[in-house]
Amino acid sequence: MSSYKVKKQRVIKKLFAQLAGGLALIAFWQYLADQLSHMILASPSQTISYMVELFLDAEFWQTMLVSLTRLTIALSVACFIGFSLGVMAGRKSWLRDFLAPTRWLLMSVPPVIVVLLAMLWFGMGSSMVIFITVILLTPTVYLNTQKNIAQINSQWLELATIYQFSHYQCLRNIYIPAIAPALCATLVMVCCNGVRIVVLAEVLGSHEGIGYQLTSASSNFETAELYAWVLVSLLLVAFLELLLLKPIQHKLLHWQGENA
Amino acid sequence: MSMPDENANECTLSAVLVSMKNISLYFNQQVVFDDFCFDIYAGDKIALLGKSGIGKSSLMKLISGIERQSSGLIENRALRIGYVFQEPRLLPWLDVAQNITEVMKAQGIPNHQRESQLDELLNKVGLTGYKHYFPHQLSGGMAQRVSLARAFSIRPDLLLLDEPFSALDKHSTDELSQLLQQFLTEKISMIYISHDIEQVIKVTSKCLLLRPSAPPLSCNTSTLQERELFINHIYPSKVNSLCPTQF
């Protein structure tokens, strides 16, 4: 059998398994909705029909824009700070030691405390949401980058020294590709957590965004609307993974071929 | 450890490319070099010999700047150093062309020159059709050809070869040795580490034998007597079989 056919079969099997898993979840949801009151759990059909209504509403897209803007800014800042410091600390042990207490503090403090302090410092709104997200995501990016940079094969760095690679060449041709698998995993983790944190922060202290819509639906006992927004936030994660992370992953790991 | 300058008369004619003065190197309180002096002149082709663990690779690393000496002074006037290791050391995520052009880029070779030079090099090493192959798609011999092409792509003043063919079979070794001879010019200085004396003598004009607890022994391989004495130090049992017919 040709490798193309084998690959095609593997893709079909994968898609079939994922579809079956998704359908099983929906079936379980339907079963629970039948058992429970619709005030507690809306059925999949109610939720989806409300979601279609949402998609046709201009306000929905404004809400999405607000949350997406916050998420984009927070993710960009967290990734930039975490990655830059991680690369430097991975190479310089004094910086690693210097940043160790801050890293420990940020990773140990309960998120609710960060939320309370952020509300106190920034009040309600975008600044608070972005601040919380950055504070909670940066240490993850930093730690994963730093650990993986420190473990880069020294032979490659020797090569860079011999042939006098510039800092940019080292970053582009050695550091980033060498830690790419770990970096991709970190980006997935950070993106998913980013959506969660942004929504959580919006629930607790914002007048707009997906989180605010969730609070509003919940307090009005609009169960179908509530679940529609939950589904929207899940779809947001899926889209981020599909439209942002997959291309990055492909770009960074394409050299591995089918093993990527 | 210091080296007697036996070839001083010959060497003063050309410029010193690398000068190592009173070099000491310690690893975990173990002495690798102590008060080591050594000069490499422009155009020198030196075979660096000695038992495993004597410090041959460390000497290469000191010259290339990968390793720092514990004390002493190294004056390196070589602007471009090419290095071929035992293993190809190609960056696995870059294809053959990128592995070579990135090194050229680092050495400031302009873009238009890089492309033409790359094609010329790949043609020379017989890998024209493999430009966009990744290292894992190449055989060991092919990867080492790329490594050799990469080292020569920058037109090095100094070429360091650290047992470059030891992981290859006899056929590939012979092919690559021929390739090396094609690339070498009079201007290029070279230090070549290998346990294969026959292979080394084809391309070098001087030998330096590093010895434990004794000063290094140098030898001009163009003289038969010196060569006999020299080989006797390394392979006492092989002197009769190797000399003089095989050289």
Coordinates of C-alpha atoms in Angstrom, one line a residue, chain A residues 11-253:
Chain A
V11 CA -6.2 10.9 8.8
I12 CA -9.7 9.4 8.2
K13 CA -9.3 7.2 11.3
K14 CA -8.3 10.2 13.4
L15 CA -11.2 12.3 12.2
F16 CA -13.6 9.5 12.8
A17 CA -12.4 9.0 16.3
Q18 CA -12.6 12.7 17.1
L19 CA -16.1 13.0 15.6
A20 CA -17.2 9.9 17.5
G21 CA -15.8 11.4 20.7
G22 CA -17.6 14.7 20.1
L23 CA -20.9 13.0 19.3
A24 CA -20.6 10.9 22.5
L25 CA -20.2 14.1 24.5
I26 CA -23.3 15.7 22.8
A27 CA -25.3 12.5 23.4
F28 CA -24.3 12.5 27.1
W29 CA -25.3 16.2 27.3
Q30 CA -28.7 15.4 25.7
Y31 CA -29.2 12.6 28.2
L32 CA -28.4 14.8 31.1
A33 CA -30.7 17.6 29.7
D34 CA -33.5 15.1 29.5
Q35 CA -33.0 14.0 33.1
L36 CA -32.6 17.5 34.6
S37 CA -34.7 20.7 34.5
H38 CA -34.2 23.0 31.6
M39 CA -33.5 25.7 34.2
I40 CA -30.4 23.9 35.2
L41 CA -29.2 22.5 31.9
A42 CA -30.3 23.6 28.4
S43 CA -30.4 20.9 25.7
P44 CA -27.9 20.9 22.8
S45 CA -30.6 21.9 20.3
Q46 CA -31.8 24.9 22.5
T47 CA -28.2 26.0 23.0
I48 CA -27.3 25.7 19.3
S49 CA -30.4 27.6 18.2
Y50 CA -29.6 30.4 20.7
M51 CA -26.1 30.4 19.4
V52 CA -27.3 30.9 15.9
E53 CA -29.3 33.9 17.1
L54 CA -26.2 35.2 18.8
F55 CA -24.2 35.0 15.6
L56 CA -26.8 37.1 13.8
D57 CA -26.7 39.8 16.4
A58 CA -24.2 42.6 15.9
E59 CA -23.7 43.0 19.6
F60 CA -22.3 39.5 19.8
W61 CA -19.4 40.4 17.5
Q62 CA -18.7 43.5 19.5
T63 CA -18.5 41.3 22.6
M64 CA -16.2 38.9 20.9
L65 CA -14.0 41.8 19.7
V66 CA -13.6 43.0 23.2
S67 CA -12.7 39.6 24.6
L68 CA -10.4 38.8 21.7
T69 CA -8.6 42.1 21.9
R70 CA -8.0 41.6 25.6
L71 CA -6.9 38.0 25.0
T72 CA -4.6 39.0 22.1
I73 CA -2.9 41.8 24.1
A74 CA -2.5 39.6 27.2
L75 CA -1.1 36.6 25.3
S76 CA 1.3 38.7 23.3
V77 CA 2.6 40.5 26.3
A78 CA 2.9 37.3 28.4
C79 CA 4.6 35.4 25.6
F80 CA 7.0 38.2 24.8
I81 CA 8.1 38.8 28.4
G82 CA 8.1 35.0 29.3
F83 CA 10.0 34.0 26.2
S84 CA 12.5 36.8 26.3
L85 CA 13.3 36.3 29.9
G86 CA 13.3 32.6 29.5
V87 CA 15.9 32.6 26.7
M88 CA 18.1 34.9 28.7
A89 CA 17.7 33.1 32.0
G90 CA 18.3 29.8 30.2
R91 CA 21.7 31.0 29.1
K92 CA 22.7 33.1 32.2
S93 CA 22.5 31.3 35.5
W94 CA 22.7 34.6 37.5
L95 CA 19.6 35.9 35.8
R96 CA 17.8 32.6 36.5
D97 CA 18.7 32.9 40.2
F98 CA 17.7 36.5 40.2
L99 CA 14.3 35.8 38.8
A100 CA 13.7 32.7 40.9
P101 CA 11.9 34.4 43.8
T102 CA 9.6 36.4 41.5
R103 CA 8.8 33.3 39.5
W104 CA 8.0 31.4 42.7
L105 CA 5.9 34.2 44.0
L106 CA 3.8 34.5 40.8
M107 CA 3.3 30.8 40.5
S108 CA 2.4 30.3 44.1
V109 CA -0.1 33.1 44.7
P110 CA -3.7 31.9 44.3
P111 CA -5.4 33.4 41.2
V112 CA -8.2 34.9 43.3
I113 CA -5.7 37.1 45.2
V114 CA -4.3 38.3 41.9
V115 CA -7.9 39.1 40.8
L116 CA -8.7 41.0 44.0
L117 CA -5.5 43.0 43.9
A118 CA -5.9 43.8 40.2
M119 CA -9.5 45.0 40.9
L120 CA -8.1 47.2 43.7
W121 CA -5.3 48.6 41.5
F122 CA -7.0 48.9 38.1
G123 CA -10.7 49.0 38.9
M124 CA -13.1 47.3 36.5
G125 CA -12.3 47.0 32.8
S126 CA -9.8 45.9 30.2
S127 CA -6.6 46.9 32.1
M128 CA -7.6 44.6 35.0
V129 CA -8.4 41.7 32.7
I130 CA -5.2 42.1 30.8
F131 CA -3.1 42.5 33.9
I132 CA -4.5 39.3 35.5
T133 CA -4.0 37.3 32.4
V134 CA -0.4 38.5 31.9
I135 CA 0.5 37.9 35.5
L136 CA -0.9 34.3 35.5
L137 CA 0.5 33.3 32.1
T138 CA 3.9 34.8 32.0
P139 CA 5.6 32.4 34.6
T140 CA 4.4 29.4 32.5
V141 CA 6.0 30.7 29.3
Y142 CA 9.1 31.8 31.2
L143 CA 9.6 28.5 33.0
N144 CA 9.1 26.3 30.0
T145 CA 11.4 28.4 27.8
Q146 CA 14.1 28.7 30.5
K147 CA 14.2 25.0 31.2
N148 CA 14.3 24.0 27.6
I149 CA 16.9 26.6 26.6
A150 CA 19.2 25.4 29.4
Q151 CA 19.0 21.9 28.0
I152 CA 19.9 22.7 24.4
N153 CA 22.5 20.5 22.9
S154 CA 25.8 22.2 23.5
Q155 CA 27.2 21.0 20.2
W156 CA 24.9 23.4 18.4
L157 CA 26.0 26.3 20.5
E158 CA 29.6 25.3 19.8
L159 CA 28.8 25.4 16.1
A160 CA 27.4 28.9 16.5
T161 CA 30.5 30.1 18.4
I162 CA 32.9 28.7 15.8
Y163 CA 31.0 30.2 12.8
Q164 CA 30.3 33.4 14.7
F165 CA 26.5 33.4 14.5
S166 CA 24.9 36.7 15.4
H167 CA 22.4 36.8 18.3
Y168 CA 19.6 36.9 15.8
Q169 CA 20.9 33.9 14.0
C170 CA 21.3 32.0 17.2
L171 CA 17.7 32.8 18.2
R172 CA 16.3 32.0 14.8
N173 CA 18.4 29.0 13.8
I174 CA 19.2 27.4 17.2
Y175 CA 17.2 28.5 20.2
I176 CA 13.7 28.6 18.7
P177 CA 13.9 25.4 16.6
A178 CA 15.6 23.5 19.4
I179 CA 12.8 24.3 21.9
A180 CA 10.0 24.2 19.2
P181 CA 8.2 21.1 20.5
A182 CA 8.1 22.4 24.0
L183 CA 7.3 25.9 22.8
C184 CA 4.3 24.6 20.8
A185 CA 3.0 22.7 23.8
T186 CA 3.4 25.8 26.0
L187 CA 1.6 27.9 23.4
V188 CA -1.4 25.5 23.4
M189 CA -1.4 25.5 27.2
V190 CA -1.1 29.3 27.4
C191 CA -3.8 29.9 24.8
C192 CA -6.4 27.6 26.5
N193 CA -5.6 29.0 29.9
G194 CA -5.7 32.5 28.5
V195 CA -9.3 32.1 27.3
R196 CA -10.2 30.7 30.7
I197 CA -8.5 33.5 32.7
V198 CA -9.9 36.3 30.4
V199 CA -13.4 34.9 30.8
L200 CA -13.0 34.5 34.6
A201 CA -11.6 38.0 35.0
E202 CA -14.5 39.4 32.9
V203 CA -17.0 37.5 35.1
L204 CA -15.6 39.0 38.2
G205 CA -14.9 42.6 37.1
S206 CA -16.0 43.8 33.7
H207 CA -18.9 45.4 32.0
E208 CA -18.3 43.8 28.6
G209 CA -16.9 40.7 27.1
I210 CA -17.8 37.0 27.1
G211 CA -17.5 36.8 30.9
Y212 CA -19.9 39.6 31.4
Q213 CA -22.4 38.0 29.1
L214 CA -22.1 34.8 31.1
T215 CA -22.8 36.6 34.4
S216 CA -25.7 38.5 32.8
A217 CA -27.2 35.3 31.4
S218 CA -26.7 33.5 34.7
S219 CA -28.3 36.2 36.8
N220 CA -31.3 36.4 34.4
F221 CA -31.7 32.6 34.5
E222 CA -31.3 32.5 30.7
T223 CA -30.0 28.9 30.6
A224 CA -29.9 28.6 26.9
E225 CA -28.0 31.9 26.6
L226 CA -25.6 30.8 29.3
Y227 CA -24.7 27.6 27.6
A228 CA -24.5 29.3 24.3
W229 CA -21.8 31.6 25.7
V230 CA -20.1 28.6 27.2
L231 CA -20.0 27.0 23.8
V232 CA -18.8 30.2 22.3
S233 CA -15.8 30.3 24.7
L234 CA -15.0 26.6 23.8
L235 CA -15.2 27.4 20.1
L236 CA -12.9 30.3 20.7
V237 CA -10.3 28.0 22.1
A238 CA -10.8 25.6 19.1
F239 CA -10.4 28.4 16.6
L240 CA -7.3 29.7 18.3
E241 CA -5.8 26.2 18.2
L242 CA -6.8 25.7 14.6
L243 CA -6.1 29.2 13.1
L244 CA -3.1 30.3 15.3
L245 CA -1.4 27.4 16.9
K246 CA -1.5 24.8 14.1
P247 CA 0.2 27.1 11.5
I248 CA 2.9 28.0 14.1
Q249 CA 3.4 24.3 14.9
H250 CA 3.6 23.5 11.2
K251 CA 6.1 26.3 10.6
L252 CA 8.3 25.3 13.5
L253 CA 8.1 21.5 13.1

